[in-house]
Amino acid sequence: MFFQKEIETMNRKDLEALQLERLKRIVQYCYDNVPFYHQRLTEAKVTADKIKTLSDLQYIPPTTKADIRDSYPFGLFARPMKEMVRIHASSGTTGKPTVVGYTRNDLNMWSDAVARLCVAAGATDEDIVQISFGYGLFTGALGLHYGLEKIGATVIPVSSGNTEKQVMLLNDFGVTALVSTPSYALYMSEVAREKGYDVDKFKLRLGLFGSEGCTPEMRTQVEKGFHLFATDNYGMSELIGPGVSGECEYRDGLHFAEDHFLPEIVDPNTLEHKQEGEIGELIVTTLTKEGIPLLRYRTKDLTRLNYSPCKCGRTHVRMDKVMGRSDDMLKIRGVNVFPSQIESVLVSIPQIGAHYQLIVRREGFSDTLEVKVELVDSSLLDKFEALENLQKTVAGNLRTVLGIQAKVTLCEPKSLERFQGKAQRIVDLRNAGK
Amino acid sequence: MIIKQLSIFVENTKGRLADIADILAKENIDIRALCVADTKDFGILRLIVNDPEKAAIILRENHCTVALTEVLTIKIEDKPGGLAKPIRILSDHGINVEYMYAFVSKEFDSAFVILRVENNEAAIKILLDAGVTLVSSKEIYDM
Ligand SMILES: [Zn+2]
């Protein structure tokens, strides 16, 4: 099923021609309407008419979250406030929030983009959808809300919190689709069981999950918790909110709304373009946004792009699930190492716990990586050999995925630090003592 | 005849063995015998105590990885070949001893050897047939 079939299945040549035309237009628009971009583009000597191909993008300096924050609150707005019909903001972990504004056209484009990913995931006008994201300045709830209304689904704006009530409504209203974070969905399923609900009788069939990463392991757990088909979608408030990309029924990558958002993958250190299929930082240019257009916005999210045709018929590029943040990327012996890669290796080995710590050292002229993991399987204690084999298995699997040898240290359970929120599991000692 | 041994995973950090001994002492668990097998990074501490089930619970509460392993204890005759004889009998019957360690009891004025073998039932039968004295779990726990 498609929401805008003609656009979603447009052949790539036409799509790229459309992107180029829109790119030129948005560069001109930014130059004309946003003083910040006027200055940036002038300094970089980039004008709209100099852009001949999509790869000419590389001459435009990237925009960062700091650029938006430095223009707090409305400095990057391209339209007068009179034309803005909505303001959202993302909570800054430090200092001021990042503020974004939407014109009426923006809201319309946004709900189209969300409607597309909902339909691609399998939502229809028959669905009763519970939205368990918090409503407010956060874009998640209202983004999904308007997109789902647009396809004619019945929307229940429960918002976040009060899990027992959430579960009661899931049951009593015969909810068929759930919008939440995957971890909250998992928690709800646990509460439902604790409260004695017969979860097998729930009508839930579809999960539209987002706002946090969802590993394949987590997805399996959520699907076991509630018997539903879990799909992932991606976005961020700076770009629009949810709606930037989302999974189709084949769940082999998230289709970008490429007519509105132009993606690139670059090396986070050098900003050089990566080859198709290589992992790097996602940079996105908003091609049609009026309120706060962004040229080459650095998402700091690490992923890769796949331009090959999808079984669903959509031609728009697919991005992998986000593999981590470029801020967390480590360069060890010249190899890029993402903590998420290490995580995926560790969760696949049941004898060890989910917590880990990475320690990078410089010994002589070479970097070393130590991975500390917690031993949880007591059945290995009978034989010394079994523990040594476990160490070898972990190191071997890490080598396969990372391409470098790591020293694996087994630790006692609960001995590794637990971190609240953003895990600080990396200790880089290479510059210590310098 | 089968005795429960605690197998505890320990990191080779200073004082960890003392910590574990302290945890057990506080709960009035007496250690009858112990042995440590280790590499540079970690070790397995093997303990025979007066109440292995309770000790395991206490250690798990203290975030230790603990397994209960079934072992045999034999009483060694105080004469040359006292240990060699039972080991040879087992090996003659194709039973492999994975590890063993000994302790002495003043009270009984004799030595005991803990044996970890693959097949406890078979080993018990062979040892008893050969006239080796096996110690019951009650004797060990009450020692
Ligand atoms: Zn698809």
Coordinates of C-alpha atoms and ligand atoms in Angstrom, one line a residue:
Chain A
M1 CA 0.0 0.0 0.0
F2 CA 1.1 3.5 -0.8
F3 CA 0.0 6.9 0.4
Q4 CA 1.6 8.9 -2.5
K5 CA 2.4 6.1 -5.0
E6 CA 3.6 8.3 -7.8
I7 CA 6.2 10.0 -5.7
E8 CA 7.2 7.0 -3.7
T9 CA 7.8 4.8 -6.7
M10 CA 9.2 7.6 -9.0
N11 CA 12.1 6.3 -11.1
R12 CA 15.4 7.4 -9.7
K13 CA 16.3 9.6 -12.7
D14 CA 13.2 11.7 -12.3
L15 CA 13.6 11.7 -8.6
E16 CA 17.1 13.0 -8.8
A17 CA 16.1 15.7 -11.3
L18 CA 13.4 16.8 -8.9
Q19 CA 15.9 16.8 -6.0
L20 CA 18.3 18.9 -8.1
E21 CA 15.7 21.4 -9.0
R22 CA 14.5 21.7 -5.4
L23 CA 18.1 21.9 -4.1
K24 CA 18.8 24.9 -6.3
R25 CA 15.5 26.5 -5.2
I26 CA 16.2 26.0 -1.4
V27 CA 19.8 27.3 -1.7
Q28 CA 18.4 30.5 -3.3
Y29 CA 15.6 30.6 -0.7
C30 CA 18.1 30.3 2.2
Y31 CA 20.3 33.0 0.7
D32 CA 17.4 35.3 0.2
N33 CA 15.6 34.8 3.6
V34 CA 18.1 33.7 6.3
P35 CA 20.9 36.1 7.1
F36 CA 22.9 33.3 8.6
Y37 CA 22.9 31.4 5.3
H38 CA 23.4 34.6 3.3
Q39 CA 26.7 35.0 5.1
R40 CA 27.7 31.3 5.0
L41 CA 26.9 30.9 1.3
T42 CA 28.7 34.2 0.4
E43 CA 31.8 33.1 2.3
A44 CA 31.8 29.7 0.6
K45 CA 31.1 31.4 -2.7
V46 CA 28.2 29.1 -3.4
T47 CA 25.2 30.4 -5.4
A48 CA 22.2 28.5 -6.6
D49 CA 23.1 28.8 -10.3
K50 CA 26.5 27.2 -9.6
I51 CA 24.8 24.0 -8.5
K52 CA 24.8 21.7 -11.5
T53 CA 24.6 18.3 -10.0
L54 CA 23.5 16.9 -6.6
S55 CA 27.2 16.2 -5.8
D56 CA 27.8 20.0 -5.8
L57 CA 26.2 19.9 -2.4
Q58 CA 29.7 19.3 -1.0
Y59 CA 30.6 22.9 -1.6
I60 CA 27.9 24.1 0.9
P61 CA 29.2 24.3 4.5
P62 CA 27.3 22.0 6.8
T63 CA 24.9 23.3 9.5
T64 CA 25.2 22.0 13.0
K65 CA 23.0 21.9 16.0
A66 CA 25.2 24.6 17.6
D67 CA 24.3 26.9 14.6
I68 CA 20.6 26.5 15.5
R69 CA 21.2 27.0 19.2
D70 CA 23.4 30.1 18.6
S71 CA 20.5 31.6 16.7
Y72 CA 18.2 31.0 19.6
P73 CA 15.3 31.3 19.6
F74 CA 14.2 32.3 16.0
G75 CA 17.4 33.4 14.2
L76 CA 17.2 30.8 11.5
F77 CA 13.5 31.2 10.7
A78 CA 13.0 32.1 7.0
R79 CA 9.5 33.4 7.3
P80 CA 8.0 36.1 9.6
M81 CA 6.3 34.9 12.7
K82 CA 2.9 35.8 11.2
E83 CA 3.4 33.0 8.7
M84 CA 4.4 30.4 11.3
V85 CA 1.6 28.3 12.5
R86 CA 3.5 26.0 14.9
I87 CA 6.6 26.1 17.1
H88 CA 8.3 23.0 18.4
A89 CA 11.5 22.6 20.4
S90 CA 13.8 19.8 21.3
S91 CA 15.0 19.7 24.9
G92 CA 18.6 20.6 25.0
T93 CA 20.6 18.4 27.4
T94 CA 22.7 21.4 28.0
G95 CA 21.4 25.0 28.0
K96 CA 18.7 26.3 25.6
P97 CA 16.4 24.1 23.5
T98 CA 16.7 23.9 19.7
V99 CA 13.6 25.8 18.3
V100 CA 11.9 25.1 15.0
G101 CA 9.0 26.8 13.3
Y102 CA 6.5 25.4 10.8
T103 CA 4.5 27.3 8.1
R104 CA 1.1 25.9 7.0
N105 CA 2.8 24.3 4.0
D106 CA 5.4 22.7 6.4
L107 CA 2.7 21.1 8.5
N108 CA 1.1 19.8 5.3
M109 CA 4.3 18.3 4.0
W110 CA 5.1 16.9 7.5
S111 CA 1.8 15.1 7.7
D112 CA 2.2 13.7 4.2
A113 CA 5.7 12.4 5.1
V114 CA 4.4 10.7 8.2
A115 CA 1.3 9.4 6.4
R116 CA 3.6 7.8 3.9
L117 CA 5.6 5.9 6.5
C118 CA 2.5 4.8 8.4
V119 CA 1.0 3.3 5.2
A120 CA 4.3 1.8 4.3
A121 CA 4.4 0.1 7.7
G122 CA 0.9 -1.2 7.2
A123 CA -1.4 1.2 8.9
T124 CA -4.8 1.8 7.3
D125 CA -8.0 3.9 7.9
E126 CA -9.3 0.9 9.8
D127 CA -6.7 1.2 12.5
I128 CA -7.3 2.5 16.0
V129 CA -4.0 4.1 17.0
Q130 CA -2.9 4.9 20.5
I131 CA -0.3 7.6 20.7
S132 CA 1.8 7.1 23.8
F133 CA 4.4 9.7 23.1
G134 CA 4.3 12.8 25.2
Y135 CA 2.4 15.7 23.6
G136 CA 4.0 19.1 23.8
L137 CA 7.1 20.8 22.4
F138 CA 8.4 17.4 21.4
T139 CA 7.6 16.6 17.7
G140 CA 7.0 12.9 18.1
A141 CA 3.4 12.9 19.2
L142 CA 1.9 15.6 17.1
G143 CA 3.9 14.4 14.0
L144 CA 2.4 10.9 14.1
H145 CA -1.0 12.3 15.2
Y146 CA -1.5 14.4 12.1
G147 CA 0.0 11.8 9.7
L148 CA -2.3 9.1 11.1
E149 CA -5.4 11.4 10.9
K150 CA -4.5 12.1 7.3
I151 CA -4.7 8.4 6.4
G152 CA -8.1 8.2 8.2
A153 CA -7.0 6.2 11.2
T154 CA -8.7 6.7 14.5
V155 CA -6.3 8.5 16.7
I156 CA -6.3 8.2 20.5
P157 CA -4.0 10.9 21.9
V158 CA -3.2 9.3 25.3
S159 CA 0.2 11.0 25.6
S160 CA 2.8 9.6 27.9
G161 CA 2.6 8.3 31.5
N162 CA 0.1 6.4 33.6
T163 CA 1.0 3.0 32.2
E164 CA -1.9 1.2 33.9
K165 CA -4.4 3.5 32.1
Q166 CA -2.5 3.1 28.9
V167 CA -2.9 -0.7 29.1
M168 CA -6.6 -0.4 30.1
L169 CA -7.3 1.7 26.9
L170 CA -5.3 -0.6 24.7
N171 CA -7.6 -3.4 25.9
D172 CA -11.0 -1.5 26.2
F173 CA -10.7 0.5 23.0
G174 CA -9.6 -2.4 20.9
V175 CA -6.5 -0.5 19.9
T176 CA -4.8 -2.1 16.7
A177 CA -1.7 0.1 16.4
L178 CA 0.6 1.6 18.9
V179 CA 2.9 4.7 18.7
S180 CA 5.6 4.7 21.3
T181 CA 9.2 4.1 22.0
P182 CA 10.0 0.4 21.7
S183 CA 11.2 0.2 25.3
Y184 CA 7.9 1.8 26.5
A185 CA 6.0 -0.7 24.5
L186 CA 7.9 -3.5 26.1
Y187 CA 7.2 -2.0 29.5
M188 CA 3.5 -1.7 28.8
S189 CA 3.3 -5.4 27.8
E190 CA 4.9 -6.3 31.1
V191 CA 2.5 -4.2 33.0
A192 CA -0.4 -5.7 31.1
R193 CA 0.6 -9.1 32.1
E194 CA 1.2 -8.1 35.7
K195 CA -2.3 -6.6 35.9
G196 CA -3.7 -9.9 34.7
Y197 CA -4.7 -8.9 31.2
D198 CA -4.9 -11.6 28.6
V199 CA -2.5 -10.0 26.2
D200 CA -3.2 -12.7 23.5
K201 CA -6.7 -11.2 23.2
F202 CA -5.5 -7.7 22.5
K203 CA -6.3 -6.5 19.0
L204 CA -2.8 -4.8 18.7
R205 CA -1.3 -5.8 15.3
L206 CA 1.1 -3.0 14.5
G207 CA 3.8 -1.0 16.3
L208 CA 5.0 2.3 14.9
F209 CA 8.1 2.8 17.0
G210 CA 10.5 5.7 17.0
S211 CA 12.3 8.3 19.0
E212 CA 15.0 5.9 20.1
G213 CA 17.0 3.2 18.4
C214 CA 15.5 -0.3 18.3
T215 CA 18.0 -3.2 17.9
P216 CA 16.7 -6.4 16.3
E217 CA 16.9 -8.1 19.7
M218 CA 14.7 -5.4 21.2
R219 CA 12.2 -5.7 18.3
T220 CA 11.9 -9.5 18.9
Q221 CA 11.2 -8.9 22.6
V222 CA 8.6 -6.3 21.9
E223 CA 6.9 -8.5 19.3
K224 CA 6.8 -11.3 21.9
G225 CA 5.4 -8.9 24.6
F226 CA 2.5 -7.8 22.4
H227 CA 1.7 -9.9 19.3
L228 CA 2.4 -7.2 16.8
F229 CA 4.5 -6.3 13.8
A230 CA 7.1 -3.8 15.0
T231 CA 8.2 -1.1 12.6
D232 CA 10.8 1.6 13.1
N233 CA 10.7 5.2 11.9
Y234 CA 13.2 8.0 12.1
G235 CA 13.3 11.7 12.3
M236 CA 14.4 14.7 14.4
S237 CA 12.8 17.9 15.3
E238 CA 15.5 20.0 13.5
L239 CA 14.6 18.3 10.2
I240 CA 10.8 18.2 10.8
G241 CA 10.2 15.5 13.4
P242 CA 9.2 12.0 12.6
G243 CA 8.6 11.5 8.9
V244 CA 12.2 11.7 7.6
S245 CA 12.4 7.9 7.0
G246 CA 10.5 4.8 7.9
E247 CA 10.4 1.0 7.4
C248 CA 8.1 -0.6 4.8
E249 CA 6.6 -4.1 5.3
Y250 CA 9.9 -5.7 4.4
R251 CA 11.8 -3.9 7.2
D252 CA 15.1 -3.9 5.3
G253 CA 16.0 -0.3 5.9
L254 CA 14.0 2.9 6.4
H255 CA 12.8 4.6 3.2
F256 CA 13.8 8.2 3.1
A257 CA 11.2 10.8 2.0
E258 CA 13.7 11.8 -0.6
D259 CA 11.6 14.3 -2.4
H260 CA 11.7 16.4 0.8
F261 CA 14.9 15.3 2.5
L262 CA 18.2 14.9 0.7
P263 CA 20.6 12.5 2.5
E264 CA 24.4 12.2 2.3
I265 CA 26.8 10.0 4.2
V266 CA 30.1 11.5 5.2
D267 CA 33.2 10.7 7.3
P268 CA 32.5 12.5 10.6
N269 CA 36.1 13.6 10.8
T270 CA 36.9 14.7 7.3
L271 CA 33.3 15.3 6.0
E272 CA 34.3 13.5 2.8
H273 CA 31.6 11.6 1.1
K274 CA 31.4 7.9 1.8
Q275 CA 30.8 5.3 -0.9
E276 CA 27.3 3.9 -1.1
G277 CA 26.9 1.3 1.6
E278 CA 29.7 2.6 3.8
I279 CA 28.9 3.7 7.3
G280 CA 29.2 7.4 8.2
E281 CA 27.4 10.4 9.5
L282 CA 24.0 11.2 8.0
I283 CA 23.7 14.7 6.7
V284 CA 20.3 16.0 5.5
T285 CA 19.2 18.9 3.4
T286 CA 15.6 19.9 3.7
L287 CA 14.4 20.4 0.1
T288 CA 11.0 21.9 0.7
K289 CA 10.8 23.3 4.2
E290 CA 9.8 26.9 4.5
G291 CA 9.8 27.8 8.2
I292 CA 13.4 26.7 9.0
P293 CA 15.1 25.3 6.0
L294 CA 18.5 23.6 6.8
L295 CA 21.3 23.0 4.3
R296 CA 23.4 19.9 5.0
Y297 CA 22.4 19.5 8.6
R298 CA 24.7 17.2 10.5
T299 CA 22.5 14.7 12.3
K300 CA 25.5 13.1 14.2
D301 CA 23.7 9.8 13.6
L302 CA 25.7 7.0 12.0
T303 CA 24.1 4.9 9.3
R304 CA 24.5 3.9 5.7
L305 CA 22.4 4.2 2.6
N306 CA 21.1 1.5 0.2
Y307 CA 19.9 2.7 -3.2
S308 CA 19.1 -0.7 -4.6
P309 CA 15.4 -1.3 -5.4
C310 CA 13.2 -2.5 -2.6
K311 CA 10.7 -5.4 -2.9
C312 CA 7.9 -3.0 -1.9
G313 CA 8.3 -1.0 -5.1
R314 CA 9.5 2.2 -3.4
T315 CA 12.5 3.8 -5.1
H316 CA 13.4 6.1 -2.3
V317 CA 16.8 5.3 -0.7
R318 CA 16.8 3.2 2.4
M319 CA 18.9 4.0 5.5
D320 CA 20.0 1.4 8.0
K321 CA 18.8 1.7 11.6
V322 CA 21.0 4.3 13.3
M323 CA 24.1 2.5 14.5
G324 CA 25.2 5.1 17.0
R325 CA 26.3 8.7 17.3
S326 CA 29.3 10.1 15.5
D327 CA 30.4 11.6 18.8
D328 CA 30.8 8.1 20.1
M329 CA 32.8 6.8 17.2
L330 CA 36.3 5.6 18.0
K331 CA 39.2 5.4 15.7
I332 CA 41.4 2.5 16.8
R333 CA 44.4 1.6 14.7
G334 CA 42.9 3.5 11.9
V335 CA 39.7 1.6 12.0
N336 CA 36.4 3.2 12.8
V337 CA 34.7 1.4 15.6
F338 CA 31.1 2.1 16.7
P339 CA 30.0 1.1 20.2
S340 CA 26.8 -0.1 18.6
Q341 CA 28.7 -2.7 16.6
I342 CA 30.3 -4.0 19.8
E343 CA 26.9 -4.0 21.5
S344 CA 25.4 -6.1 18.8
V345 CA 28.1 -8.7 19.2
L346 CA 27.7 -8.7 23.0
V347 CA 23.9 -9.1 23.0
S348 CA 24.2 -12.1 20.8
I349 CA 26.2 -14.0 23.4
P350 CA 23.9 -15.1 26.2
Q351 CA 26.6 -16.1 28.7
I352 CA 27.5 -12.4 29.3
G353 CA 25.4 -9.5 30.4
A354 CA 24.2 -6.4 28.5
H355 CA 26.6 -4.0 30.2
Y356 CA 30.1 -3.4 28.9
Q357 CA 32.9 -1.0 29.0
L358 CA 35.4 -0.1 26.3
I359 CA 38.9 1.0 27.2
V360 CA 41.3 2.3 24.6
R361 CA 44.9 2.6 25.4
R362 CA 48.1 3.5 23.5
E363 CA 50.8 1.0 24.0
G364 CA 54.0 2.0 22.2
F365 CA 52.8 3.1 18.8
S366 CA 49.7 1.0 18.7
D367 CA 46.2 1.3 20.1
T368 CA 44.7 -1.4 22.1
L369 CA 41.0 -2.1 22.8
E370 CA 39.9 -3.8 26.0
V371 CA 36.3 -4.9 26.2
K372 CA 35.0 -5.6 29.7
V373 CA 31.9 -7.7 30.0
E374 CA 30.1 -9.3 32.9
L375 CA 29.9 -13.1 33.2
V376 CA 26.4 -14.1 34.0
D377 CA 26.3 -17.7 33.1
S378 CA 27.3 -19.7 36.2
S379 CA 27.2 -23.0 34.4
L380 CA 30.5 -22.2 32.8
L381 CA 32.2 -22.2 36.2
D382 CA 32.7 -25.9 36.4
K383 CA 35.4 -25.9 33.8
F384 CA 38.1 -23.3 33.5
E385 CA 38.3 -24.1 29.8
A386 CA 34.7 -23.0 29.4
L387 CA 35.5 -19.5 30.6
E388 CA 38.6 -19.3 28.4
N389 CA 36.5 -20.5 25.4
L390 CA 33.9 -17.8 26.2
Q391 CA 36.7 -15.2 26.2
K392 CA 37.9 -16.5 22.8
T393 CA 34.4 -16.5 21.4
V394 CA 33.7 -12.9 22.4
A395 CA 37.1 -11.8 21.0
G396 CA 36.6 -13.8 17.8
N397 CA 33.1 -12.4 17.2
L398 CA 34.3 -8.9 17.8
R399 CA 37.2 -9.4 15.4
T400 CA 34.8 -10.6 12.7
V401 CA 32.6 -7.5 13.1
L402 CA 35.2 -4.8 13.9
G403 CA 38.2 -6.2 12.0
I404 CA 40.5 -5.6 15.0
Q405 CA 41.6 -7.8 17.9
A406 CA 40.3 -6.8 21.3
K407 CA 41.3 -8.1 24.7
V408 CA 38.2 -9.4 26.4
T409 CA 38.0 -9.2 30.2
L410 CA 35.4 -11.1 32.1
C411 CA 34.1 -9.3 35.1
E412 CA 31.8 -10.1 37.9
P413 CA 28.1 -9.3 37.5
K414 CA 27.1 -5.7 38.4
S415 CA 30.7 -4.7 38.6
L416 CA 30.6 -2.4 35.6
E417 CA 29.2 1.0 36.2
R418 CA 25.5 1.6 35.3
F419 CA 25.0 4.8 33.6
Q420 CA 21.8 6.9 33.6
G421 CA 20.6 8.0 30.2
K422 CA 23.4 8.3 27.7
A423 CA 25.8 5.5 28.4
Q424 CA 29.4 6.6 28.9
R425 CA 30.9 3.3 28.4
I426 CA 34.0 4.4 26.6
V427 CA 37.2 5.2 28.4
D428 CA 39.8 6.6 26.0
L429 CA 43.2 6.7 27.8
R430 CA 45.2 7.4 24.7
N431 CA 45.7 11.1 25.6
A432 CA 45.9 10.5 29.3
G433 CA 49.0 11.9 30.9
K434 CA 50.0 13.9 27.8
Chain B
M1 CA 28.0 -39.4 49.2
I2 CA 27.7 -36.4 46.8
I3 CA 28.9 -33.1 48.2
K4 CA 28.0 -29.7 46.9
Q5 CA 30.9 -27.5 46.1
L6 CA 30.6 -23.7 45.4
S7 CA 32.3 -22.5 42.2
I8 CA 32.7 -18.7 42.3
F9 CA 33.9 -16.5 39.5
V10 CA 36.5 -14.0 40.8
E11 CA 38.3 -11.2 39.1
N12 CA 41.9 -11.1 40.0
T13 CA 41.6 -7.9 41.8
K14 CA 43.3 -7.3 45.1
G15 CA 41.2 -8.3 48.1
R16 CA 38.5 -10.1 46.2
L17 CA 39.1 -13.4 47.9
A18 CA 39.1 -11.7 51.3
D19 CA 35.8 -9.9 50.4
I20 CA 34.2 -13.2 49.7
A21 CA 35.5 -14.8 52.9
D22 CA 34.1 -11.8 54.8
I23 CA 30.7 -12.1 53.2
L24 CA 30.5 -15.7 54.2
A25 CA 31.9 -15.2 57.7
K26 CA 29.3 -12.5 58.4
E27 CA 26.5 -15.1 57.7
N28 CA 28.2 -17.8 59.8
I29 CA 29.3 -19.9 56.8
D30 CA 32.3 -22.0 57.7
I31 CA 34.8 -22.8 55.0
R32 CA 36.0 -26.4 55.1
A33 CA 38.2 -26.4 52.1
L34 CA 39.1 -24.2 49.3
C35 CA 41.1 -24.0 46.1
V36 CA 41.7 -21.3 43.5
A37 CA 42.4 -21.9 39.8
D38 CA 43.4 -18.8 38.0
T39 CA 44.9 -17.1 35.0
K40 CA 46.3 -13.6 34.9
D41 CA 42.8 -12.1 34.6
F42 CA 40.3 -14.2 36.5
G43 CA 39.9 -17.3 38.6
I44 CA 37.5 -19.8 39.8
L45 CA 37.3 -20.1 43.6
R46 CA 36.1 -23.5 44.7
L47 CA 34.8 -23.9 48.2
I48 CA 33.5 -26.6 50.5
V49 CA 31.3 -25.0 53.2
N50 CA 29.0 -26.1 55.9
D51 CA 25.9 -24.9 54.1
P52 CA 26.4 -24.6 50.4
E53 CA 22.8 -23.7 49.4
K54 CA 22.7 -20.8 51.8
A55 CA 26.2 -19.7 50.8
A56 CA 25.1 -19.6 47.2
I57 CA 22.1 -17.4 47.9
I58 CA 24.2 -15.0 50.0
L59 CA 26.9 -14.8 47.3
R60 CA 24.4 -14.2 44.5
E61 CA 22.8 -11.4 46.6
N62 CA 26.3 -10.0 46.6
H63 CA 26.4 -10.1 42.8
C64 CA 28.8 -13.1 42.5
T65 CA 28.4 -15.6 39.7
V66 CA 28.1 -18.9 41.6
A67 CA 27.5 -22.4 40.6
L68 CA 26.9 -25.5 42.8
T69 CA 29.0 -28.4 41.5
E70 CA 28.6 -32.0 42.7
V71 CA 31.9 -33.5 43.9
L72 CA 33.0 -36.5 45.9
T73 CA 35.2 -36.6 49.1
I74 CA 37.3 -39.5 50.0
K75 CA 39.2 -40.2 53.2
I76 CA 42.8 -40.9 52.7
E77 CA 44.6 -43.6 54.5
D78 CA 47.7 -42.4 56.3
K79 CA 50.2 -44.6 54.5
P80 CA 52.3 -44.5 51.2
G81 CA 50.1 -44.8 48.2
G82 CA 47.0 -43.7 50.1
L83 CA 46.0 -41.2 47.4
A84 CA 47.5 -43.0 44.4
K85 CA 45.4 -46.1 44.9
P86 CA 41.9 -44.6 44.5
I87 CA 43.0 -42.4 41.6
R88 CA 44.4 -45.4 39.8
I89 CA 41.3 -47.4 40.4
L90 CA 39.2 -44.7 38.8
S91 CA 41.5 -44.3 35.8
D92 CA 41.6 -48.1 35.3
H93 CA 37.8 -47.9 35.0
G94 CA 38.0 -45.1 32.5
I95 CA 36.9 -42.3 34.8
N96 CA 38.7 -39.1 34.4
V97 CA 39.5 -36.8 37.4
E98 CA 39.0 -33.2 36.2
Y99 CA 40.5 -31.7 39.3
M100 CA 41.1 -32.5 43.0
Y101 CA 42.3 -30.8 46.1
A102 CA 42.9 -31.9 49.7
F103 CA 42.3 -30.7 53.2
V104 CA 43.1 -32.1 56.6
S105 CA 40.9 -32.2 59.7
K106 CA 42.5 -32.1 63.1
E107 CA 39.4 -33.4 64.7
F108 CA 39.5 -36.6 62.6
D109 CA 43.2 -36.6 62.4
S110 CA 43.1 -37.5 58.8
A111 CA 43.2 -36.1 55.3
F112 CA 40.4 -35.7 52.8
V113 CA 40.5 -35.3 49.0
I114 CA 37.8 -33.6 47.0
L115 CA 37.4 -35.1 43.6
R116 CA 35.6 -33.8 40.6
V117 CA 34.8 -36.6 38.1
E118 CA 32.5 -36.8 35.1
N119 CA 30.2 -39.6 36.4
N120 CA 29.7 -39.4 40.2
E121 CA 27.4 -42.5 40.4
A122 CA 29.8 -44.7 38.6
A123 CA 32.8 -43.4 40.5
I124 CA 31.0 -44.0 43.9
K125 CA 30.3 -47.6 43.0
I126 CA 33.9 -48.3 41.8
L127 CA 35.5 -46.6 44.9
L128 CA 33.2 -48.4 47.4
D129 CA 33.9 -51.7 45.7
A130 CA 37.6 -51.1 46.1
G131 CA 37.2 -50.4 49.8
V132 CA 37.8 -46.6 49.6
T133 CA 36.1 -44.6 52.3
L134 CA 33.7 -41.9 51.0
V135 CA 32.6 -39.2 53.2
S136 CA 29.0 -38.2 53.4
S137 CA 27.8 -34.7 52.9
K138 CA 26.5 -34.6 56.5
E139 CA 29.9 -35.5 57.8
I140 CA 31.5 -32.7 55.8
Y141 CA 28.9 -30.1 56.7
D142 CA 29.0 -31.0 60.4
M143 CA 32.8 -31.3 60.6
Ligands
ZN1 ZN 10.5 -1.0 0.9

